[in-house]
Amino acid sequence: MNLFGSLEDNELVLKEGVLTYSHLPETVLFREQEQNVIASAIKPLLSGRKPDNLFVYGKPGLGKTLCTKTVLQQLQNYSSDVLPIYINCWDANREYQVFTEIAKQTGYFFFQGKSAEDVFDEIVKRAEKSKGVCFVFDEIDKVRDLGFLYKILQHLEDKASVVLITNDKDFLMNLEARILSRLTPNELKFRAYSLEEIKEILGERVRLAFKPGAVSHIMLNKIAYHTHRSEDIRVGLFLLLNAAKNAEQSGHEKISNEDLDAALSKLAQFKIKTSLSKLSTDEQLLIDLVSKFPGLISGELFQKYSDAGGTLTMRSYRRMLMRLSRLELLSLENTSKGFRGQSRKILLGKKLKYTRIDAD
Ligand SMILES: Nc1ncnc2c1ncn2[C@@H]1O[C@H](COP(=O)(O)OP(=O)(O)O)[C@@H](O)[C@H]1O
Ligand SMILES: [Mg+2]
């Protein structure tokens, strides 16, 4: 019996990488205007003038990250005089991490032991030698402390174009006045794609990733329909890849209705992960802490939350705990400890137990 031959013959996905969320497609469809707005903010740097700052917002999966990265790449291809920096604030969410990552991207590597000030001084020196720096801070609402942003705005005023990206349209409203007054960004909202646009975007991926004929026209329409309902292109990529894997395993020559149904049943899990991004920054911070320190009792968790920069009072914090527990994102379990044996251990809730809580 040949256990592997039959599977290989039946590969529907020829280039899986094309279906990953972080893949940068060569052609970005239907976002020319948005890319122009981003490029125009940065452009003055090339001729030594003061650039604009930009606030980019919109729901998840609408191409904000893609467009910004594409603009940075074009900038890099066009000129080496302006330094392109891209930071994902899920990964680097404290000042020291942000500065280290920026330093790395400007080509400054160092052994551990430098202070944040030293690293920042070096960044400023490098910026001053160049025509300027374009800083993109993606998922900016995930940072713990915005001190680094103030320092950049303060020390690199004419030399830095700062682009902030977030799903949270109200982010600027909650920003400290001293930061906002220096930032005064232009705003760019990403709108949802139409059904027709989604069909074309996914159709292009299908053409590049799949064996010809693996995804019928009708199947593509169905997947586009589900994607349009969620407004998130990643749903389409998720369904394409998962349905194709199901088809490969079942020995189907192309994706069948059953293959798609099986992929749709896994979609709930995917959506939970995305729905986390709809929570407030405080709620996200709390969930993040519970995933790192499961099983703390309420008071201990409150301490961690405050240490990490959370500003809610104990009372509001308790209310937030109750809300997250109702949403089954956290679960509160009674222990025999504490006042009248009522201390409760806090764990990730049913909906999150098997989900990795971080960015793609
Ligand atoms: N206009 C587009 N053309 C091609 N692919 C797109 C387009 N818009 C989004 N995508 C793809 O959809 C996925 C989500 O886009 P992303 O930029 O990560 O969204 P956001 O940052 O707004 O959450 C990515 O894989 C991206 O490549
Ligand atoms: Mg993004």
Short mmCIF file of C-alpha atoms and ligand atoms in Angstrom, two decimals:
data_model
loop_
_atom_site.label_atom_id
_atom_site.label_comp_id
_atom_site.label_asym_id
_atom_site.label_seq_id
_atom_site.Cartn_x
_atom_site.Cartn_y
_atom_site.Cartn_z
CA MET A 1 0.00 0.00 0.00
CA ASN A 2 1.32 3.43 -0.89
CA LEU A 3 0.40 5.71 1.98
CA PHE A 4 1.90 8.90 0.63
CA GLY A 5 1.66 8.69 -3.14
CA SER A 6 -2.06 9.11 -3.32
CA LEU A 7 -2.03 12.24 -1.18
CA GLU A 8 0.70 13.91 -3.19
CA ASP A 9 -1.18 13.29 -6.38
CA ASN A 10 -4.12 15.01 -4.86
CA GLU A 11 -2.61 18.29 -3.81
CA LEU A 12 -5.02 21.09 -4.52
CA VAL A 13 -2.99 23.81 -2.86
CA LEU A 14 0.26 24.33 -4.72
CA LYS A 15 1.40 27.49 -2.94
CA GLU A 16 0.08 27.52 0.58
CA GLY A 17 2.05 30.67 1.48
CA VAL A 18 -0.17 32.72 -0.81
CA LEU A 19 -3.11 31.96 1.48
CA THR A 20 -1.48 33.04 4.74
CA TYR A 21 -2.67 36.27 6.35
CA SER A 22 0.77 37.81 6.31
CA HIS A 23 1.41 37.17 2.61
CA LEU A 24 1.97 40.42 0.73
CA PRO A 25 0.30 40.03 -2.67
CA GLU A 26 2.01 41.76 -5.61
CA THR A 27 -1.17 43.47 -6.60
CA VAL A 28 -3.26 45.21 -4.00
CA LEU A 29 -6.72 45.54 -5.48
CA PHE A 30 -9.20 48.40 -4.88
CA ARG A 31 -7.01 50.31 -2.45
CA GLU A 32 -5.17 52.70 -4.73
CA GLN A 33 -6.60 55.80 -3.11
CA GLU A 34 -5.76 54.61 0.41
CA GLN A 35 -2.18 53.86 -0.62
CA ASN A 36 -1.95 57.32 -2.15
CA VAL A 37 -3.07 58.94 1.08
CA ILE A 38 -0.44 57.02 3.06
CA ALA A 39 2.30 57.83 0.54
CA SER A 40 1.35 61.53 0.48
CA ALA A 41 1.80 61.80 4.24
CA ILE A 42 5.36 60.47 4.00
CA LYS A 43 6.40 62.08 0.73
CA PRO A 44 7.52 65.51 2.02
CA LEU A 45 10.40 63.75 3.83
CA LEU A 46 11.98 62.95 0.48
CA SER A 47 12.42 66.63 -0.25
CA GLY A 48 13.43 67.57 3.27
CA ARG A 49 10.07 69.04 4.27
CA LYS A 50 7.94 68.36 7.32
CA PRO A 51 5.76 65.29 6.70
CA ASP A 52 2.25 64.58 7.96
CA ASN A 53 1.21 62.08 10.60
CA LEU A 54 -1.63 59.72 9.84
CA PHE A 55 -4.26 57.85 11.79
CA VAL A 56 -5.45 54.76 9.90
CA TYR A 57 -8.49 52.94 11.20
CA GLY A 58 -11.12 50.42 10.16
CA LYS A 59 -12.38 46.96 11.03
CA PRO A 60 -10.06 43.94 10.95
CA GLY A 61 -9.20 42.31 7.64
CA LEU A 62 -9.72 45.32 5.36
CA GLY A 63 -6.15 45.65 4.14
CA LYS A 64 -4.80 48.34 6.49
CA THR A 65 -1.63 46.42 7.28
CA LEU A 66 -1.22 45.27 3.69
CA CYS A 67 -1.53 48.76 2.19
CA THR A 68 0.82 50.34 4.69
CA LYS A 69 3.46 47.64 4.25
CA THR A 70 3.18 47.95 0.48
CA VAL A 71 3.75 51.71 0.69
CA LEU A 72 6.79 51.18 2.95
CA GLN A 73 8.19 48.68 0.51
CA GLN A 74 7.79 51.08 -2.39
CA LEU A 75 9.43 53.81 -0.34
CA GLN A 76 12.36 51.53 0.33
CA ASN A 77 12.67 50.65 -3.36
CA TYR A 78 12.52 54.31 -4.34
CA SER A 79 15.02 55.81 -1.93
CA SER A 80 17.28 54.77 0.89
CA ASP A 81 17.29 58.32 2.29
CA VAL A 82 14.14 57.78 4.33
CA LEU A 83 14.18 54.96 6.87
CA PRO A 84 11.08 52.75 6.87
CA ILE A 85 10.13 51.33 10.27
CA TYR A 86 7.26 48.91 10.82
CA ILE A 87 6.34 47.86 14.36
CA ASN A 88 3.49 45.57 15.31
CA CYS A 89 2.50 46.63 18.80
CA TRP A 90 1.12 43.22 19.68
CA ASP A 91 4.69 42.00 19.56
CA ALA A 92 6.43 45.07 20.90
CA ASN A 93 4.17 46.71 23.43
CA ARG A 94 6.54 48.32 25.89
CA GLU A 95 8.88 51.24 25.35
CA TYR A 96 12.05 49.23 25.59
CA GLN A 97 10.83 46.61 23.13
CA VAL A 98 9.68 49.27 20.71
CA PHE A 99 13.03 51.09 20.81
CA THR A 100 14.99 47.86 20.43
CA GLU A 101 12.92 46.86 17.43
CA ILE A 102 13.29 50.30 15.83
CA ALA A 103 17.03 50.18 16.42
CA LYS A 104 17.24 46.79 14.77
CA GLN A 105 15.38 48.03 11.73
CA THR A 106 17.76 50.96 11.37
CA GLY A 107 20.63 48.49 11.38
CA TYR A 108 21.76 49.14 14.94
CA PHE A 109 22.37 45.90 16.79
CA PHE A 110 23.67 45.73 20.33
CA PHE A 111 24.13 43.31 23.15
CA GLN A 112 21.71 43.49 26.03
CA GLY A 113 22.39 45.98 28.76
CA LYS A 114 21.74 49.27 26.97
CA SER A 115 19.20 51.52 28.58
CA ALA A 116 16.09 52.67 26.72
CA GLU A 117 17.60 56.20 26.69
CA ASP A 118 20.83 55.01 25.07
CA VAL A 119 18.94 53.11 22.43
CA PHE A 120 16.68 56.05 21.72
CA ASP A 121 19.66 58.43 21.46
CA GLU A 122 21.13 56.17 18.81
CA ILE A 123 17.82 56.13 16.93
CA VAL A 124 17.72 59.93 16.98
CA LYS A 125 21.32 60.09 15.68
CA ARG A 126 20.47 57.77 12.82
CA ALA A 127 17.32 59.70 12.03
CA GLU A 128 19.27 62.95 11.94
CA LYS A 129 21.77 61.51 9.49
CA SER A 130 18.96 60.46 7.17
CA LYS A 131 16.35 62.59 5.41
CA GLY A 132 13.80 61.26 7.85
CA VAL A 133 12.01 58.26 9.24
CA CYS A 134 8.58 56.82 8.56
CA PHE A 135 7.35 55.07 11.68
CA VAL A 136 4.39 52.74 11.30
CA PHE A 137 2.89 51.53 14.57
CA ASP A 138 0.39 48.85 13.68
CA GLU A 139 -2.22 47.77 16.27
CA ILE A 140 -1.22 50.82 18.29
CA ASP A 141 -4.06 50.22 20.75
CA LYS A 142 -2.17 47.15 22.02
CA VAL A 143 0.70 49.12 23.58
CA ARG A 144 0.96 49.33 27.33
CA ASP A 145 2.56 52.72 27.50
CA LEU A 146 2.66 55.43 24.88
CA GLY A 147 5.68 57.21 26.34
CA PHE A 148 7.80 56.16 23.38
CA LEU A 149 5.44 57.92 20.99
CA TYR A 150 5.74 61.18 22.88
CA LYS A 151 9.54 60.94 22.78
CA ILE A 152 9.55 60.33 19.05
CA LEU A 153 7.18 63.22 18.40
CA GLN A 154 9.18 65.48 20.68
CA HIS A 155 12.68 64.72 19.42
CA LEU A 156 12.05 64.04 15.76
CA GLU A 157 9.36 66.55 15.04
CA ASP A 158 10.24 67.50 11.46
CA LYS A 159 11.97 64.29 10.61
CA ALA A 160 9.34 61.71 11.41
CA SER A 161 6.12 60.72 9.74
CA VAL A 162 4.14 58.68 12.24
CA VAL A 163 1.45 56.34 10.98
CA LEU A 164 -0.79 54.77 13.62
CA ILE A 165 -3.03 51.85 12.66
CA THR A 166 -5.87 50.43 14.72
CA ASN A 167 -9.33 48.84 14.60
CA ASP A 168 -10.40 51.21 17.36
CA LYS A 169 -11.91 54.29 15.74
CA ASP A 170 -12.06 56.04 19.12
CA PHE A 171 -8.38 55.59 19.85
CA LEU A 172 -7.51 59.26 19.35
CA MET A 173 -10.25 60.37 21.69
CA ASN A 174 -8.54 58.65 24.58
CA LEU A 175 -5.07 59.84 23.75
CA GLU A 176 -3.22 62.10 26.19
CA ALA A 177 -3.43 65.75 25.19
CA ARG A 178 0.35 66.21 25.12
CA ILE A 179 0.63 63.42 22.53
CA LEU A 180 -2.39 64.42 20.51
CA SER A 181 -1.30 68.04 20.22
CA ARG A 182 2.01 66.99 18.71
CA LEU A 183 0.52 64.29 16.55
CA THR A 184 -2.40 66.18 14.90
CA PRO A 185 -2.76 63.42 12.34
CA ASN A 186 -4.72 63.25 9.12
CA GLU A 187 -7.26 60.47 9.25
CA LEU A 188 -7.80 57.60 6.84
CA LYS A 189 -10.73 55.24 7.23
CA PHE A 190 -10.73 51.86 5.50
CA ARG A 191 -14.16 50.97 4.14
CA ALA A 192 -15.52 47.44 3.76
CA TYR A 193 -15.14 45.68 0.39
CA SER A 194 -18.19 45.01 -1.78
CA LEU A 195 -19.10 41.43 -2.66
CA GLU A 196 -17.75 41.91 -6.18
CA GLU A 197 -14.44 43.23 -4.86
CA ILE A 198 -14.12 40.28 -2.49
CA LYS A 199 -14.72 37.87 -5.37
CA GLU A 200 -11.88 39.46 -7.31
CA ILE A 201 -9.47 39.58 -4.37
CA LEU A 202 -10.07 35.95 -3.45
CA GLY A 203 -10.18 34.93 -7.13
CA GLU A 204 -6.67 36.30 -7.57
CA ARG A 205 -5.40 34.25 -4.60
CA VAL A 206 -7.11 31.15 -5.94
CA ARG A 207 -5.40 31.64 -9.29
CA LEU A 208 -1.98 31.87 -7.63
CA ALA A 209 -2.36 29.24 -4.90
CA PHE A 210 -4.46 26.43 -6.36
CA LYS A 211 -4.19 23.78 -9.00
CA PRO A 212 -6.39 24.90 -11.93
CA GLY A 213 -9.97 23.72 -11.50
CA ALA A 214 -9.61 23.06 -7.76
CA VAL A 215 -12.04 25.82 -6.84
CA SER A 216 -15.12 26.09 -9.04
CA HIS A 217 -16.71 29.39 -9.87
CA ILE A 218 -19.73 28.51 -7.74
CA MET A 219 -17.51 27.57 -4.80
CA LEU A 220 -15.62 30.85 -5.05
CA ASN A 221 -18.94 32.71 -5.01
CA LYS A 222 -20.03 30.86 -1.89
CA ILE A 223 -16.80 31.60 -0.10
CA ALA A 224 -16.98 35.24 -1.19
CA TYR A 225 -20.52 35.40 0.21
CA HIS A 226 -19.40 34.23 3.68
CA THR A 227 -16.43 36.58 3.55
CA HIS A 228 -18.63 39.52 2.65
CA ARG A 229 -20.91 38.80 5.59
CA SER A 230 -18.00 38.98 8.01
CA GLU A 231 -16.38 41.91 6.12
CA ASP A 232 -12.98 40.32 6.79
CA ILE A 233 -10.85 39.02 3.90
CA ARG A 234 -9.08 36.67 6.29
CA VAL A 235 -12.31 34.70 6.63
CA GLY A 236 -12.10 33.97 2.90
CA LEU A 237 -8.46 32.91 3.13
CA PHE A 238 -9.26 30.73 6.13
CA LEU A 239 -12.15 29.04 4.32
CA LEU A 240 -10.17 28.48 1.13
CA LEU A 241 -7.26 26.84 2.90
CA ASN A 242 -9.32 24.77 5.31
CA ALA A 243 -11.80 23.58 2.72
CA ALA A 244 -8.92 22.65 0.40
CA LYS A 245 -7.22 20.64 3.15
CA ASN A 246 -10.49 18.80 3.76
CA ALA A 247 -10.79 18.10 0.04
CA GLU A 248 -7.22 16.81 -0.15
CA GLN A 249 -7.82 14.46 2.77
CA SER A 250 -11.02 13.14 1.30
CA GLY A 251 -9.39 12.62 -2.08
CA HIS A 252 -11.66 15.11 -3.84
CA GLU A 253 -10.45 16.65 -7.08
CA LYS A 254 -11.96 19.99 -6.18
CA ILE A 255 -13.50 21.60 -3.11
CA SER A 256 -16.97 20.15 -2.52
CA ASN A 257 -19.87 21.50 -0.49
CA GLU A 258 -19.02 19.11 2.36
CA ASP A 259 -15.44 20.36 2.41
CA LEU A 260 -16.67 23.92 2.71
CA ASP A 261 -19.22 23.00 5.41
CA ALA A 262 -16.50 21.40 7.51
CA ALA A 263 -14.37 24.55 7.15
CA LEU A 264 -17.36 26.73 8.07
CA SER A 265 -17.83 24.79 11.28
CA LYS A 266 -14.30 25.75 12.32
CA LEU A 267 -14.93 29.37 11.53
CA ALA A 268 -16.41 30.08 14.97
CA GLN A 269 -13.00 29.55 16.54
CA PHE A 270 -11.42 31.94 14.09
CA LYS A 271 -14.07 34.55 14.79
CA ILE A 272 -13.54 34.43 18.53
CA LYS A 273 -9.97 35.34 17.97
CA THR A 274 -10.96 38.29 15.82
CA SER A 275 -13.74 39.31 18.16
CA LEU A 276 -11.15 39.90 20.85
CA SER A 277 -10.03 42.89 18.89
CA LYS A 278 -13.46 44.40 19.47
CA LEU A 279 -12.92 44.52 23.22
CA SER A 280 -11.68 47.63 24.96
CA THR A 281 -7.98 48.03 25.62
CA ASP A 282 -8.51 47.34 29.33
CA GLU A 283 -10.43 44.16 28.60
CA GLN A 284 -7.79 42.97 26.18
CA LEU A 285 -5.09 43.73 28.70
CA LEU A 286 -6.90 41.69 31.32
CA ILE A 287 -7.38 38.70 29.03
CA ASP A 288 -3.77 38.89 28.04
CA LEU A 289 -2.73 38.84 31.72
CA VAL A 290 -4.98 35.87 32.49
CA SER A 291 -3.48 33.94 29.59
CA LYS A 292 0.01 34.68 30.96
CA PHE A 293 -0.86 34.14 34.64
CA PRO A 294 -3.80 31.72 34.81
CA GLY A 295 -5.31 30.91 38.19
CA LEU A 296 -4.61 34.16 40.07
CA ILE A 297 -7.27 35.29 42.50
CA SER A 298 -9.12 38.50 41.82
CA GLY A 299 -6.97 40.77 44.04
CA GLU A 300 -3.69 39.41 42.64
CA LEU A 301 -4.89 39.90 39.10
CA PHE A 302 -5.96 43.45 39.91
CA GLN A 303 -2.42 44.12 41.12
CA LYS A 304 -0.94 42.78 37.85
CA TYR A 305 -3.46 44.78 35.88
CA SER A 306 -2.52 47.99 37.69
CA ASP A 307 1.21 47.27 37.36
CA ALA A 308 0.73 46.79 33.64
CA GLY A 309 -0.74 50.28 33.34
CA GLY A 310 -4.44 49.52 33.82
CA THR A 311 -6.17 52.59 35.23
CA LEU A 312 -9.63 51.33 36.23
CA THR A 313 -10.66 51.45 39.88
CA MET A 314 -11.22 48.19 41.77
CA ARG A 315 -14.93 48.64 41.33
CA SER A 316 -14.85 49.09 37.55
CA TYR A 317 -12.32 46.28 37.36
CA ARG A 318 -14.78 43.94 39.07
CA ARG A 319 -17.49 45.01 36.67
CA MET A 320 -15.19 44.26 33.77
CA LEU A 321 -14.44 40.81 35.22
CA MET A 322 -18.16 40.06 35.40
CA ARG A 323 -18.73 41.17 31.84
CA LEU A 324 -15.89 39.05 30.48
CA SER A 325 -17.16 36.11 32.48
CA ARG A 326 -20.65 36.55 31.00
CA LEU A 327 -19.09 36.53 27.55
CA GLU A 328 -17.34 33.28 28.56
CA LEU A 329 -14.00 34.84 27.77
CA LEU A 330 -12.95 34.46 31.39
CA SER A 331 -14.11 31.97 33.96
CA LEU A 332 -14.26 32.65 37.70
CA GLU A 333 -13.85 29.57 39.84
CA ASN A 334 -14.50 29.44 43.54
CA THR A 335 -11.68 28.44 45.82
CA SER A 336 -11.87 27.66 49.51
CA LYS A 337 -9.44 30.49 50.29
CA GLY A 338 -10.00 34.10 51.22
CA PHE A 339 -12.70 35.98 52.98
CA ARG A 340 -15.51 33.48 53.76
CA GLY A 341 -13.86 31.18 51.27
CA GLN A 342 -14.99 33.43 48.47
CA SER A 343 -11.77 34.19 46.61
CA ARG A 344 -12.14 33.28 43.04
CA LYS A 345 -9.49 31.96 40.71
CA ILE A 346 -9.54 33.53 37.28
CA LEU A 347 -8.92 31.41 34.23
CA LEU A 348 -9.51 31.77 30.51
CA GLY A 349 -13.15 31.08 29.70
CA LYS A 350 -14.67 28.37 27.59
CA LYS A 351 -14.48 30.39 24.43
CA LEU A 352 -10.77 31.04 24.73
CA LYS A 353 -9.31 27.91 26.22
CA TYR A 354 -7.90 26.62 23.00
CA THR A 355 -7.19 29.91 21.32
CA ARG A 356 -3.80 31.52 21.08
CA ILE A 357 -4.29 35.07 22.16
CA ASP A 358 -2.04 37.07 19.95
CA ALA A 359 -1.76 38.43 16.46
CA ASP A 360 -1.27 36.30 13.36
N1 LIG B 1 -7.13 44.83 -1.54
C1 LIG B 1 -6.58 43.66 -1.26
N2 LIG B 1 -6.00 42.93 -2.23
C2 LIG B 1 -5.42 41.75 -1.93
N3 LIG B 1 -5.41 41.21 -0.70
C3 LIG B 1 -5.99 41.87 0.30
C4 LIG B 1 -6.60 43.14 0.08
N4 LIG B 1 -7.09 43.60 1.24
C5 LIG B 1 -6.80 42.68 2.17
N5 LIG B 1 -6.13 41.65 1.62
C6 LIG B 1 -5.65 40.47 2.34
O1 LIG B 1 -6.54 40.23 3.41
C7 LIG B 1 -5.83 39.90 4.61
C8 LIG B 1 -6.14 40.92 5.68
O2 LIG B 1 -5.55 42.16 5.37
P1 LIG B 1 -4.79 43.03 6.47
O3 LIG B 1 -4.00 44.07 5.77
O4 LIG B 1 -4.06 42.14 7.39
O5 LIG B 1 -6.06 43.68 7.20
P2 LIG B 1 -6.11 44.68 8.43
O6 LIG B 1 -4.72 45.13 8.72
O7 LIG B 1 -7.01 45.77 7.97
O8 LIG B 1 -6.71 43.90 9.56
C9 LIG B 1 -4.36 39.88 4.24
O9 LIG B 1 -3.97 38.56 3.97
C10 LIG B 1 -4.29 40.72 2.98
O10 LIG B 1 -3.23 40.30 2.16
MG MG B 2 -3.64 44.68 10.46
#
